[in-house]
Tab-separated table of C-alpha atoms in Angstrom:
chain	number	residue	atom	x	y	z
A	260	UNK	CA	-99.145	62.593	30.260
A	261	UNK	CA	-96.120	61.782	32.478
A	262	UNK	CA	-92.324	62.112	31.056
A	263	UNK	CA	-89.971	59.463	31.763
A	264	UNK	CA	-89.109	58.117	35.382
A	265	UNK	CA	-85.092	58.376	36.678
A	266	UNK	CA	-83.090	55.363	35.436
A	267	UNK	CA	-84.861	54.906	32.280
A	268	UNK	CA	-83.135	55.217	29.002
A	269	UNK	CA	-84.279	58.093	26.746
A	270	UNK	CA	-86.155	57.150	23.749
A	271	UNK	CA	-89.627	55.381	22.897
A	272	UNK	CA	-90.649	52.233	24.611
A	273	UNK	CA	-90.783	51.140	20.691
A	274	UNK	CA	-86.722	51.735	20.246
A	275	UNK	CA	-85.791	50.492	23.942
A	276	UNK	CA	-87.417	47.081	22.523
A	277	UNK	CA	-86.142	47.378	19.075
A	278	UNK	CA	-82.386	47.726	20.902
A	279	UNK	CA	-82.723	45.040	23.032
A	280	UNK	CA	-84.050	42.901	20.299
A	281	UNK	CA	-81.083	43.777	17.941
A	282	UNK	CA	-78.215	43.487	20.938
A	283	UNK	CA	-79.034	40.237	22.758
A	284	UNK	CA	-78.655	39.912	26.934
A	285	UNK	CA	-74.878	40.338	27.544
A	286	UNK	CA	-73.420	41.569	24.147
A	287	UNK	CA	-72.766	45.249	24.104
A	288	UNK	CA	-72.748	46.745	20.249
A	289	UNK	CA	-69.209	46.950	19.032
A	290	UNK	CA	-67.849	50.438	18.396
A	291	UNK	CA	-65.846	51.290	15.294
A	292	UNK	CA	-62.747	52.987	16.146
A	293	UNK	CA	-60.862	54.636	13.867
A	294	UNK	CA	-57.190	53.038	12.958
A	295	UNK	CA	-54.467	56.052	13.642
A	296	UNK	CA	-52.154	57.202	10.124
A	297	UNK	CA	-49.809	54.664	9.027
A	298	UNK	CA	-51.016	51.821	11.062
A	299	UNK	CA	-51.294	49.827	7.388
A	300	UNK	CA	-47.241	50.022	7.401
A	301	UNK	CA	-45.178	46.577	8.811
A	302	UNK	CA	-44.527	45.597	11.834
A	303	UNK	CA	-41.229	47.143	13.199
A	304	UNK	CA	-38.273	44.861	13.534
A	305	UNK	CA	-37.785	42.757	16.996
A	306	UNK	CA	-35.002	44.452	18.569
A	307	UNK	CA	-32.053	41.711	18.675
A	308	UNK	CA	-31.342	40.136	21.821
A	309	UNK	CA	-27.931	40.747	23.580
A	310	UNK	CA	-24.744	39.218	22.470
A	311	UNK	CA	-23.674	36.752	25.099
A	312	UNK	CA	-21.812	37.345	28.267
A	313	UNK	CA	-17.784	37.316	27.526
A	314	UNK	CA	-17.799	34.071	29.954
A	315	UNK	CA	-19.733	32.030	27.487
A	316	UNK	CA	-18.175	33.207	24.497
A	317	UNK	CA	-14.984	32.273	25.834
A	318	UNK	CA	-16.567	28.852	26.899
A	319	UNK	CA	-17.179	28.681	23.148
A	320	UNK	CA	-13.655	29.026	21.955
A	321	UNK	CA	-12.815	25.134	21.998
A	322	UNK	CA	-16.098	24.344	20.193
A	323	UNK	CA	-15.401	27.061	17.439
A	324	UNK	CA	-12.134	25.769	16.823
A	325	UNK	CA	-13.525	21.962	16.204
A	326	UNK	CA	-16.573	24.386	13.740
A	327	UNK	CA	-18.504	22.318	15.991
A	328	UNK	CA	-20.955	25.406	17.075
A	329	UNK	CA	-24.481	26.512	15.631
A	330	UNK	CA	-24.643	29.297	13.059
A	331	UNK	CA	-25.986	31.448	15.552
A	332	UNK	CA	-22.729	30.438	18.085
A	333	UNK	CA	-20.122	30.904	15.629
A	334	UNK	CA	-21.648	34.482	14.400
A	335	UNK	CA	-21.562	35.502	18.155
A	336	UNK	CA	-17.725	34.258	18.049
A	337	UNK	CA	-16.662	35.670	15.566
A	338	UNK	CA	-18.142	38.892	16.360
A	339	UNK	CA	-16.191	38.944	19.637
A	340	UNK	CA	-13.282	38.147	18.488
A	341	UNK	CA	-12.962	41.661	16.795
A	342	UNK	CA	-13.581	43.273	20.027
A	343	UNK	CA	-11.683	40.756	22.183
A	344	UNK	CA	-8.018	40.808	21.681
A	345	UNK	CA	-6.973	37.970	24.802
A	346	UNK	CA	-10.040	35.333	23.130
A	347	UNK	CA	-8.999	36.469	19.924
A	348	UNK	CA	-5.055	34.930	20.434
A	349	UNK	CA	-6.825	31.755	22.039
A	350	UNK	CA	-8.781	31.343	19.521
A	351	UNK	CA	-5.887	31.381	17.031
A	352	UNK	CA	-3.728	28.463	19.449
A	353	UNK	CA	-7.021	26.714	19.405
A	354	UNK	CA	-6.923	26.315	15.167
A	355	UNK	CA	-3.204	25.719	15.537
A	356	UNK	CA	-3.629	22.938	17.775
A	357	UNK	CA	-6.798	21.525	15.915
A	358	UNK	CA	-4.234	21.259	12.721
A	359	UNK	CA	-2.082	19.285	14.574
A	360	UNK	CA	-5.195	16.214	15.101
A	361	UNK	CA	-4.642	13.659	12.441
A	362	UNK	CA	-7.200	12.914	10.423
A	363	UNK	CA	-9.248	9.838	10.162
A	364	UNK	CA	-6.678	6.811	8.808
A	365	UNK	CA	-7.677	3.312	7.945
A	366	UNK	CA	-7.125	0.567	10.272
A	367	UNK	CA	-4.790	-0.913	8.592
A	368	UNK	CA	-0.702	-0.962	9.169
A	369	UNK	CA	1.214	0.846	6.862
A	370	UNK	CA	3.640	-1.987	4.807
A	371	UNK	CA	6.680	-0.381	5.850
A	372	UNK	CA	5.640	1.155	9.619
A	373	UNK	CA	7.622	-2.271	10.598
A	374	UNK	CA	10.914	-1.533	8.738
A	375	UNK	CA	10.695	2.276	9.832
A	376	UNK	CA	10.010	1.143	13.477
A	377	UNK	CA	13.042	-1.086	13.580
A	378	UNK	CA	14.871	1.595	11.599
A	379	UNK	CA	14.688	4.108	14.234
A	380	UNK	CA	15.147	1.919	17.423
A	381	UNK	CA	18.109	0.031	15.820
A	382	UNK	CA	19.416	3.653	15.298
A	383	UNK	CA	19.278	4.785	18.831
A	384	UNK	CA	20.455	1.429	20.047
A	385	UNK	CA	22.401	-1.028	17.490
A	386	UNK	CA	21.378	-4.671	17.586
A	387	UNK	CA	23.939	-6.899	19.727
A	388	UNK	CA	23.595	-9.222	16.679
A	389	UNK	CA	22.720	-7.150	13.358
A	390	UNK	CA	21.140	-8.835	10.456
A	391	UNK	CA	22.954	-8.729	7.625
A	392	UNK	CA	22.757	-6.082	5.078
A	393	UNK	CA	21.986	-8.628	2.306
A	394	UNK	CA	19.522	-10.530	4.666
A	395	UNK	CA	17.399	-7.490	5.603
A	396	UNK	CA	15.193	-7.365	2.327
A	397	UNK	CA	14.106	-11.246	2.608
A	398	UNK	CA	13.553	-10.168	6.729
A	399	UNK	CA	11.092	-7.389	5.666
A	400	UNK	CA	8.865	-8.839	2.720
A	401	UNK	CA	8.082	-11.698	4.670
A	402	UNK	CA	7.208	-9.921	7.795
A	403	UNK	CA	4.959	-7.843	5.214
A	404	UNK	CA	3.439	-10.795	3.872
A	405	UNK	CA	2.723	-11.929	7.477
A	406	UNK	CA	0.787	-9.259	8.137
A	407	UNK	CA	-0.870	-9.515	5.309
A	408	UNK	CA	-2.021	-13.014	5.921
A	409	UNK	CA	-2.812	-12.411	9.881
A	410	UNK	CA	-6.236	-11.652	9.849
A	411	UNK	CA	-7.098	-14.054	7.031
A	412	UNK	CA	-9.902	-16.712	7.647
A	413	UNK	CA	-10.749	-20.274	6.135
A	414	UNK	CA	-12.422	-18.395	2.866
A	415	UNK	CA	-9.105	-16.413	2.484
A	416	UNK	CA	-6.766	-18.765	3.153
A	417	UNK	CA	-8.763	-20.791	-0.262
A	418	UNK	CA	-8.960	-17.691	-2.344
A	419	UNK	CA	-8.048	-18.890	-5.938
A	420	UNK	CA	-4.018	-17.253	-7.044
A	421	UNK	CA	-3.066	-17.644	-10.605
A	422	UNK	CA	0.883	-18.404	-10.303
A	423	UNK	CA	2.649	-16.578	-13.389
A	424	UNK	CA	5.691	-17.073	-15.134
A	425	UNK	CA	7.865	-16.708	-18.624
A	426	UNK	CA	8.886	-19.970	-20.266
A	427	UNK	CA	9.975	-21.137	-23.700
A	428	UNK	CA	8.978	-17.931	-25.299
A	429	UNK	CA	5.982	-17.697	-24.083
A	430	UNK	CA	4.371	-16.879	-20.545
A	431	UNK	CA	2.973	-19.693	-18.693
A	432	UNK	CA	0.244	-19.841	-15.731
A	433	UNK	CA	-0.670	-21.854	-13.274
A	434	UNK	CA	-3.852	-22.242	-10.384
A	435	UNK	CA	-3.544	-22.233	-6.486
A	436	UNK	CA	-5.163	-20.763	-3.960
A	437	UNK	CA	-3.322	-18.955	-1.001
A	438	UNK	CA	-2.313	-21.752	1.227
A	439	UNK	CA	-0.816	-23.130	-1.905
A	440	UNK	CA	1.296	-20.059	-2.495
A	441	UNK	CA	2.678	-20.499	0.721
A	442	UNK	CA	3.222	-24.148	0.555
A	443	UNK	CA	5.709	-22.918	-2.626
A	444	UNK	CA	7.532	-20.393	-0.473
A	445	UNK	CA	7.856	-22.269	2.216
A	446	UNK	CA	9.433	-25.444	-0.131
A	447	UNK	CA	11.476	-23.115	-1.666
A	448	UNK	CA	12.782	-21.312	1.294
A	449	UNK	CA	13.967	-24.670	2.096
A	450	UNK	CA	16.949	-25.070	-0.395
A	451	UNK	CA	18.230	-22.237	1.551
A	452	UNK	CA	17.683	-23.778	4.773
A	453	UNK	CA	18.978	-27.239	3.627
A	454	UNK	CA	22.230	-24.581	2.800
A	455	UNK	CA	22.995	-23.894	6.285
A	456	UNK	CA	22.416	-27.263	7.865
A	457	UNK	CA	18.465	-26.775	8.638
A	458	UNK	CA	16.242	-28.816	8.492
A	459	UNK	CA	14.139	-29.225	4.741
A	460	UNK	CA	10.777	-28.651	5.390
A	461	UNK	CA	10.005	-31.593	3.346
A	462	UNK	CA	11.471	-33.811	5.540
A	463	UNK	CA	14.396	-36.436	4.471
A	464	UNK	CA	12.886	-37.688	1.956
A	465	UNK	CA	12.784	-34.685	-0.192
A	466	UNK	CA	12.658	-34.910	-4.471
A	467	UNK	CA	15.978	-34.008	-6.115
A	468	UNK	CA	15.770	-31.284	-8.227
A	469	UNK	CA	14.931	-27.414	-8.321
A	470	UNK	CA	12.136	-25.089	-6.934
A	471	UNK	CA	9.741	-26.779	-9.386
A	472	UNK	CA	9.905	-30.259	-8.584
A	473	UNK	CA	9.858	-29.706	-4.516
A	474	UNK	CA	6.585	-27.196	-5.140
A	475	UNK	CA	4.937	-29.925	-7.265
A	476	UNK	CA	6.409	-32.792	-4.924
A	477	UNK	CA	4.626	-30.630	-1.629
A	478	UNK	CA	1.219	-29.968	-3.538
A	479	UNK	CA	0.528	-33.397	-4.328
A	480	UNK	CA	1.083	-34.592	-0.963
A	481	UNK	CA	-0.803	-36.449	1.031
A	482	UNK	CA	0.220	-34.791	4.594
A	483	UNK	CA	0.009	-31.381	3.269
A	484	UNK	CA	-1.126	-29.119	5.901
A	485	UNK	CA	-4.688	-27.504	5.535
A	486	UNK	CA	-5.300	-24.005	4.978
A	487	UNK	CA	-4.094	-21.894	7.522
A	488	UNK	CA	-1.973	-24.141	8.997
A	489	UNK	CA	1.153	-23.071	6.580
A	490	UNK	CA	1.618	-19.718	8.095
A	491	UNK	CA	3.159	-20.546	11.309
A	492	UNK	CA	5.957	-22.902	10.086
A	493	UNK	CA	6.641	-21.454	7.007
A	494	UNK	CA	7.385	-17.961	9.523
A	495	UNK	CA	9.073	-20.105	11.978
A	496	UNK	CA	11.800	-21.279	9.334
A	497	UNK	CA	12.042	-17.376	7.842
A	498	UNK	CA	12.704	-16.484	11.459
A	499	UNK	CA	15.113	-18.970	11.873
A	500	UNK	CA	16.583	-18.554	8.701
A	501	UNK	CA	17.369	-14.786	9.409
A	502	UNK	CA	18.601	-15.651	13.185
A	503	UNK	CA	21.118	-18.171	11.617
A	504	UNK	CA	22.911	-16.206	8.883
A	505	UNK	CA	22.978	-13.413	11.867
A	506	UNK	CA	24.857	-15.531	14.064
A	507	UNK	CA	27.115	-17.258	11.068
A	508	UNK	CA	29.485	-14.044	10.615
A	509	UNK	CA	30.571	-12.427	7.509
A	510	UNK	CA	31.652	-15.707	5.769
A	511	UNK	CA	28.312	-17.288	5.546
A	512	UNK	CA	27.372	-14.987	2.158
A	513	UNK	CA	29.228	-16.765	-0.492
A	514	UNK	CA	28.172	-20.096	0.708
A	515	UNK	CA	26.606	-21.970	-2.504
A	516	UNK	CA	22.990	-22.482	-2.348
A	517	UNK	CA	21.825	-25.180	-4.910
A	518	UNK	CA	18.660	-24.582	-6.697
A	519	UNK	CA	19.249	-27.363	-8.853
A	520	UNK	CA	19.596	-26.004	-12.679
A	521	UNK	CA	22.426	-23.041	-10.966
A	522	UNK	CA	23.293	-22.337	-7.960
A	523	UNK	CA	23.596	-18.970	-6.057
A	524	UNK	CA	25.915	-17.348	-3.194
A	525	UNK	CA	23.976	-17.061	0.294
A	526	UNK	CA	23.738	-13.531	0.125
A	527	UNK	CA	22.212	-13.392	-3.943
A	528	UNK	CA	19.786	-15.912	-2.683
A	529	UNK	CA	18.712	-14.391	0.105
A	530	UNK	CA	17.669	-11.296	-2.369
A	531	UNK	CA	16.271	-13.871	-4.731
A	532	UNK	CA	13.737	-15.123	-2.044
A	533	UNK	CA	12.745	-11.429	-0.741
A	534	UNK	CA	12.351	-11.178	-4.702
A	535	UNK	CA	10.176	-13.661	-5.099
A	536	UNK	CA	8.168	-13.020	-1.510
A	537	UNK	CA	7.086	-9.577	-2.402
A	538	UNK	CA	5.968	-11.158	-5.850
A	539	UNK	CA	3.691	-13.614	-4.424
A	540	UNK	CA	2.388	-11.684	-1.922
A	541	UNK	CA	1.190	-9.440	-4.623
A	542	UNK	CA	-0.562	-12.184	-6.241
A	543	UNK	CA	-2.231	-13.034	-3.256
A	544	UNK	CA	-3.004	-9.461	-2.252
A	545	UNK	CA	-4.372	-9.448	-6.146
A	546	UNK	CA	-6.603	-12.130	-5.298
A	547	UNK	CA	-8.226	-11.035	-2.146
A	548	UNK	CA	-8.292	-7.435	-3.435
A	549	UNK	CA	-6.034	-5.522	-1.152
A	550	UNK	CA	-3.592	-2.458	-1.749
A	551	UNK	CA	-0.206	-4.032	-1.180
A	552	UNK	CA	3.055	-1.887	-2.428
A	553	UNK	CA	6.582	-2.177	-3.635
A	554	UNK	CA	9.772	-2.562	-1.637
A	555	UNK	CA	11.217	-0.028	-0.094
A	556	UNK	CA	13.871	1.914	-2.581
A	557	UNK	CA	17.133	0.206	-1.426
A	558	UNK	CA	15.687	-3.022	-0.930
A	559	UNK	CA	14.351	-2.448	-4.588
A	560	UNK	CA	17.496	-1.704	-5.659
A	561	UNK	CA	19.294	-4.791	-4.364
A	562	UNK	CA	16.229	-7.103	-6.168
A	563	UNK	CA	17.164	-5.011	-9.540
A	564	UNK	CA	21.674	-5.354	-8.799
A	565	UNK	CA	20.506	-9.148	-8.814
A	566	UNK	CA	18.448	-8.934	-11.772
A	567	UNK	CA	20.641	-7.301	-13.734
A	568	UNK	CA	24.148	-9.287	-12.707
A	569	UNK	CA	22.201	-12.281	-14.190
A	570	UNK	CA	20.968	-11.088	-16.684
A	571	UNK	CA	24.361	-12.000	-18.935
A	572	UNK	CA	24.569	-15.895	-18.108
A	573	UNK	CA	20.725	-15.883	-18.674
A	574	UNK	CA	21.305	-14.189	-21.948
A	575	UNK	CA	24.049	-16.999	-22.611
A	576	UNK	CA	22.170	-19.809	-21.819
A	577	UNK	CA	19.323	-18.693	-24.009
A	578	UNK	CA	21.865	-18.848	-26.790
A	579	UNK	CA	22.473	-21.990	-25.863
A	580	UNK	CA	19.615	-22.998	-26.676
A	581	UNK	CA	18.813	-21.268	-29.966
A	582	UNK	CA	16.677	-18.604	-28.683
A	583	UNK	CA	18.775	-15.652	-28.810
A	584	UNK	CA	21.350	-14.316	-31.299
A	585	UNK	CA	24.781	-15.684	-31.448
A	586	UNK	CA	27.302	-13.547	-30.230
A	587	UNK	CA	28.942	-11.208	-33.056
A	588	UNK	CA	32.061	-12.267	-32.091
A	589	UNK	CA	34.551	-13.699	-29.574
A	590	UNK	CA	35.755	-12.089	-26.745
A	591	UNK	CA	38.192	-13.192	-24.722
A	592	UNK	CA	37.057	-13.451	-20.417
A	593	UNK	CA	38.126	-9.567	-18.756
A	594	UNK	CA	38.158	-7.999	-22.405
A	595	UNK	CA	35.587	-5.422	-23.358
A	596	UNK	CA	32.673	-6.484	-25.082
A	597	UNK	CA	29.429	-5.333	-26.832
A	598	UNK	CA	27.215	-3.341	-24.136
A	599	UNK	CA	23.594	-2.725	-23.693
A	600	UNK	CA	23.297	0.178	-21.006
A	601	UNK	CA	20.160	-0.519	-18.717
A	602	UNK	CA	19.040	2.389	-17.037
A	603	UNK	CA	16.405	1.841	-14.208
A	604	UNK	CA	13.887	4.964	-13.443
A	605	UNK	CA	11.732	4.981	-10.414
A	606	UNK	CA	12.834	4.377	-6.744
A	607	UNK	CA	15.299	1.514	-6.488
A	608	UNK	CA	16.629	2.970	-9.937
A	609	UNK	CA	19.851	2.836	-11.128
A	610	UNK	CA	21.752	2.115	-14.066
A	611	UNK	CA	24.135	-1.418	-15.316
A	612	UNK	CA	26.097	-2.361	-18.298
A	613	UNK	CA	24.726	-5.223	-19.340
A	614	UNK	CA	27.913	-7.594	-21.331
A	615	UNK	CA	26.323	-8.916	-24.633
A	616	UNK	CA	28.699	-11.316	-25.986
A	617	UNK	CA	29.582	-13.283	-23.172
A	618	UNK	CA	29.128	-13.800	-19.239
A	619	UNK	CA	33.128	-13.131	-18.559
A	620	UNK	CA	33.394	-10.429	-20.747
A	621	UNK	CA	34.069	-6.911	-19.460
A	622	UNK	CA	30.667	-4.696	-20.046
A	623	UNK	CA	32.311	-0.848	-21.517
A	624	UNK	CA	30.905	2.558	-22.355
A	625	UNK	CA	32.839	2.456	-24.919
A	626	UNK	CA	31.484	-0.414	-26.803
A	627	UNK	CA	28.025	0.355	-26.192
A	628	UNK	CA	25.281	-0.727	-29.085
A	629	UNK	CA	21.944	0.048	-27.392
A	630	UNK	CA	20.509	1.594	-24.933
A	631	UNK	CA	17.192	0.665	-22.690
A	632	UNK	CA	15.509	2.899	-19.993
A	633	UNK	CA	12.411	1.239	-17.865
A	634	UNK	CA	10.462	1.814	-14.432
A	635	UNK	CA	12.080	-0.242	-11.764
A	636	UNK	CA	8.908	-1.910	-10.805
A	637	UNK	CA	7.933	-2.599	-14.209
A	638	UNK	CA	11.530	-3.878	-14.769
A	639	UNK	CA	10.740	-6.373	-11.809
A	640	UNK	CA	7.258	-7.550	-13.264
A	641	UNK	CA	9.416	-7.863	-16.394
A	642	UNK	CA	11.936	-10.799	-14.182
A	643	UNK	CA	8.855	-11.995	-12.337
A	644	UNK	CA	7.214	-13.066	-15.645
A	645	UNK	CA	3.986	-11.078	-15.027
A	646	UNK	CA	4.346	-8.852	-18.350
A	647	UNK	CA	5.731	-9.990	-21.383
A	648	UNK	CA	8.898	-8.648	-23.128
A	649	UNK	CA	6.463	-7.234	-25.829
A	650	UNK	CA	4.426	-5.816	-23.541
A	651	UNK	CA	7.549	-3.776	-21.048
A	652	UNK	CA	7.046	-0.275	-22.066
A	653	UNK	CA	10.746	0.579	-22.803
A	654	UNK	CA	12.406	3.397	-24.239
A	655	UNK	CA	14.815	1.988	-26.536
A	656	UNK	CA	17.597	3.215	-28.455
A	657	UNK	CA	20.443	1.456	-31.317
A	658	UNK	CA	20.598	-2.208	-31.577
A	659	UNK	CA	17.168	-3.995	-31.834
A	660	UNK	CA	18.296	-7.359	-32.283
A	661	UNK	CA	20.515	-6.697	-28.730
A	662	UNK	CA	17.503	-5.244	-26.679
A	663	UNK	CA	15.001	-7.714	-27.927
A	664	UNK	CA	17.786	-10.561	-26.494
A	665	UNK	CA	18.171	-8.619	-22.843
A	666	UNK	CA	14.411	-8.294	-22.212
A	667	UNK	CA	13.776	-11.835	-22.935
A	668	UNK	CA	16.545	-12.750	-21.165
A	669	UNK	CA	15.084	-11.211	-18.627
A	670	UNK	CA	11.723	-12.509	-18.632
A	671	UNK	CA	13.631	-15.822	-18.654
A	672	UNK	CA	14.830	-15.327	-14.795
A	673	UNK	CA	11.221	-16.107	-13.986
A	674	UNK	CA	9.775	-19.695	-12.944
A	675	UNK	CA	7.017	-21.498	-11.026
C-alpha cells in the first residue's frame, strides 16, 4: 500500500469528504476564541472633547449675555470664565448693558407721555405764550381723549355709551354711542366758546338754555354729522379755545360763562369741562374696553378745589328745594358757621371745610360737626354721578344728618 502523496491533507479519504461536506466551498469553520478577564465589564467612558479655543468663547460672550446660547455653549462659558479674568469683566459689562434693554411694552402711548413731553420741553424753553395754569387741565384731557379716539373706525365710533348722572334723588341714565358723546362735549364746550366771542358750534340759531337742552337740541338734529366726523371740529374748537384764553391775558379768568341754571368764572369752567372730558372719555373707554386712567395729581386736585367750593351753594339750593335739612340756624355772611371737614386721600388729595349753614358763611375748625374722609377718584365718581351717595365708601365721623346732606349735595353737581 502507498502512504499519502505531498499536498494532501492527513486523514482518511472518508473524513477529507465528511469535512468538506460539513464546511461548504468558501466558508472556513469559525474558531472559538476565548474572551480575556473582565471583558463582561462596561464600556469605558468617551474621553470628552476639548473645551473650545479662547477665540470662540470670547465670540460667545454677547450671546451668553442675551442666555441666547445652547446648554452645551453656556457650560463652556461659564467654565472659562473662572479661568479667564479679561472675558470674565466683559462678560459682567455685557449683563450690565443687557439690564439696561427695555423690555417688551405695548404699543400703545402712555396717557400722560403728552403732558410729560410738554413738561420737560416747556422747562428747558418757556412758551412765548403760556397756557394758563387754570386752562392746562381742560388742554390735557382732551388731547387724551384724542388719542384715544384716533385709531377708532366706523364700528367704534357706534359703540353703545350709557351717559350717567344723579338727579332728584335718584341716579339717572341715558343711551348714546361714541359719536354721540362727542356731539355733547362738543355742544357743551360751546357755552364757553360763545363766552369769548367764538363762534357756537350750533350755529345762530342755537336753543336757550343749559348743557341739557343744547345736547338734546344737537342729537335730534337733522344735519348732525355722522360718526367720525365729530372728532375734527369738536378738536378744532378745544384748540382754539385754549389758543384764545392764552392770548386774552390774565383778565380773561373771571369772565362769566353762562350755563344757563348758574353761571361760572372762565377759569372754574375751564376745570369744569376738563372735569367732565376725562369723565366721558372713561365712559367711552368703558365701552370699547380699554385701560384709560385718572388725571394727573394736580390736575386732580384742581377738579376736586372745584368740587368742593361748590359744594355749599349746591348744598343750599338742595334746601331750597326740600331735599336737605334746614340750616340749624342763621348765620350772618363772613361769620363762622357749622363745618363738615372733607378730607380727600389719594393723589390729587387734599382737605376743605365745607360751610353747612349757608354759602356766605365762614367754614371754621372750630365749629366743626362731622368729619368725612374719601379716595379722590372715588370722590370724583361721587360729582360725576357714577356711584351713588349710598354707595361712596366714606369714613365718617359726628353729624349724620350733615354728611348725608354734603354727599348728596355732591352727587347733585352731576348732569347729562
Amino acid at each position: 500500500m502507498t502512504g499519502p502523496s505531498e499536498g494532501t491533507p492527513e486523514g482518511t479519504p472518508g473524513e477529507a469528504h465528511d469535512a468538506a461536506h460539513e464546511y461548504p466551498a468558501g466558508r472556513a469553520p469559525r474558531i472559538p476564541v476565548p474572551r480575556p478577564a473582565g471583558d463582561d465589564l462596561e464600556p469605558p467612558e468617551p474621553v470628552p472633547a476639548p473645551p473650545p479655543p479662547h477665540r470662540v468663547l470670547k465670540s460667545l460672550l454677547g450671546a451668553w449675555a442675551l442666555a441666547a446660547c445652547s446648554a452645551e455653549e453656556t457650560q463652556a462659558v461659564e467654565d472659562h470664565l473662572t479661568e479667564c479674568a479679561p472675558c470674565a469683566e466683559e462678560a459682567l459689562r455685557l449683563r450690565d448693558a443687557v439690564g439696561l434693554l427695555h423690555p417688551e411694552e405695548t404699543l400703545d402711548l402712555k396717557p400722560l407721555l403728552r403732558s410729560r413731553v410738554l413738561e420737560d420741553c416747556l422747562g428747558r424753553r418757556p412758551a412765548r405764550i403760556p397756557v394758563p395754569v387754570w386752562a392746562g387741565p381742560y388742554d390735557t384731557e382732551t388731547a387724551r381723549l384724542d388719542a384715544l379716539l384716533r385709531d377708532f373706525g366706523e364700528a367704534e365710533w357706534d359703540t353703545p355709551v350709557r351717559l350717567k348722572w344723579f338727579q332728584e334723588e335718584r341716579r339717572r341714565t341715558r343711551r348714546t354711542t361714541v359719536s354721540g358723546v362727542i356731539g355733547h362735549l362738543l355742544t357743551v364746550d360751546g357755552l364757553v366758546a360763545t363766552a369769548l366771542g367764538l363762534d357756537d358750534p350750533l350755529g345762530p340759531h342755537a336753543p336757550p338754555g343749559g348743557p341739557a337742552g343744547r345736547t338734546e337740541h344737537f342729537w335730534s338734529s337733522d344735519a348732525r354729522p355722522g360718526t367720525g366726523a365729530l372728532r375734527d371740529p369738536w378738536r378744532e374748537q378745544g384748540h382754539t379755545l385754549v389758543r384764545t384764553v392764552s392770548f386774552a391775558g390774565r383778565g380773561a379768568a373771571e369772565l362769566a360763562v353762562d350755563y344757563g341754571p348758574f353761571a361760572l368764572p372762565l377759569a372754574d369752567a375751564f376745570l369744569e369741562r376738563a372735569f367732565e372730558c376725562w369723565v366721558h372719555a372713561s365712559d367711552i373707554a368703558e365701552a370699547v374696553d380699554y385701560p384709560y386712567g385718572p388725571p394727573s395729581g394736580p390736575h386732580l386736585h384742581r377738579m376736586i378745589d372745584l368740587a368742593a367750593r361748590l359744594l355749599p351753594t349746591a348744598l343750599a339750593g338742595r334746601r331750597r328745594s326740600g331735599l336737605a335739612a334746614p340750616p340749624r340756624g342763621l348765620v350772618a355772611a363772613g361769620a363762622p358757621g357749622r363745618t363738615l371737614h372733607l378730607e380727600i386721600e389719594g393723589a390729587g388729595g387734599g382737605s376743605w371745610d365745607i360751610a353747612l349753614d349757608s354759602p356766605a358763611a365762614k367754614p371754621s375748625r372750630e365749629h366743626t360737626v362731622a368729619e368725612v374722609a374719601l379716595d379722590g377718584v372715588e370722590f370724583c365718581q361721587l360729582a360725576a354721578g357714577h356711584i351713588s351717595p349710598q354707595d361712596a365708601a366714606v369714613g365718617q365721623t359726628g353729624d349724620r344728618e350733615a354728611i348725608r346732606d354734603v354727599l348728596f349735595a355732591a352727587a347733585s353737581l352731576s348732569r347729562l
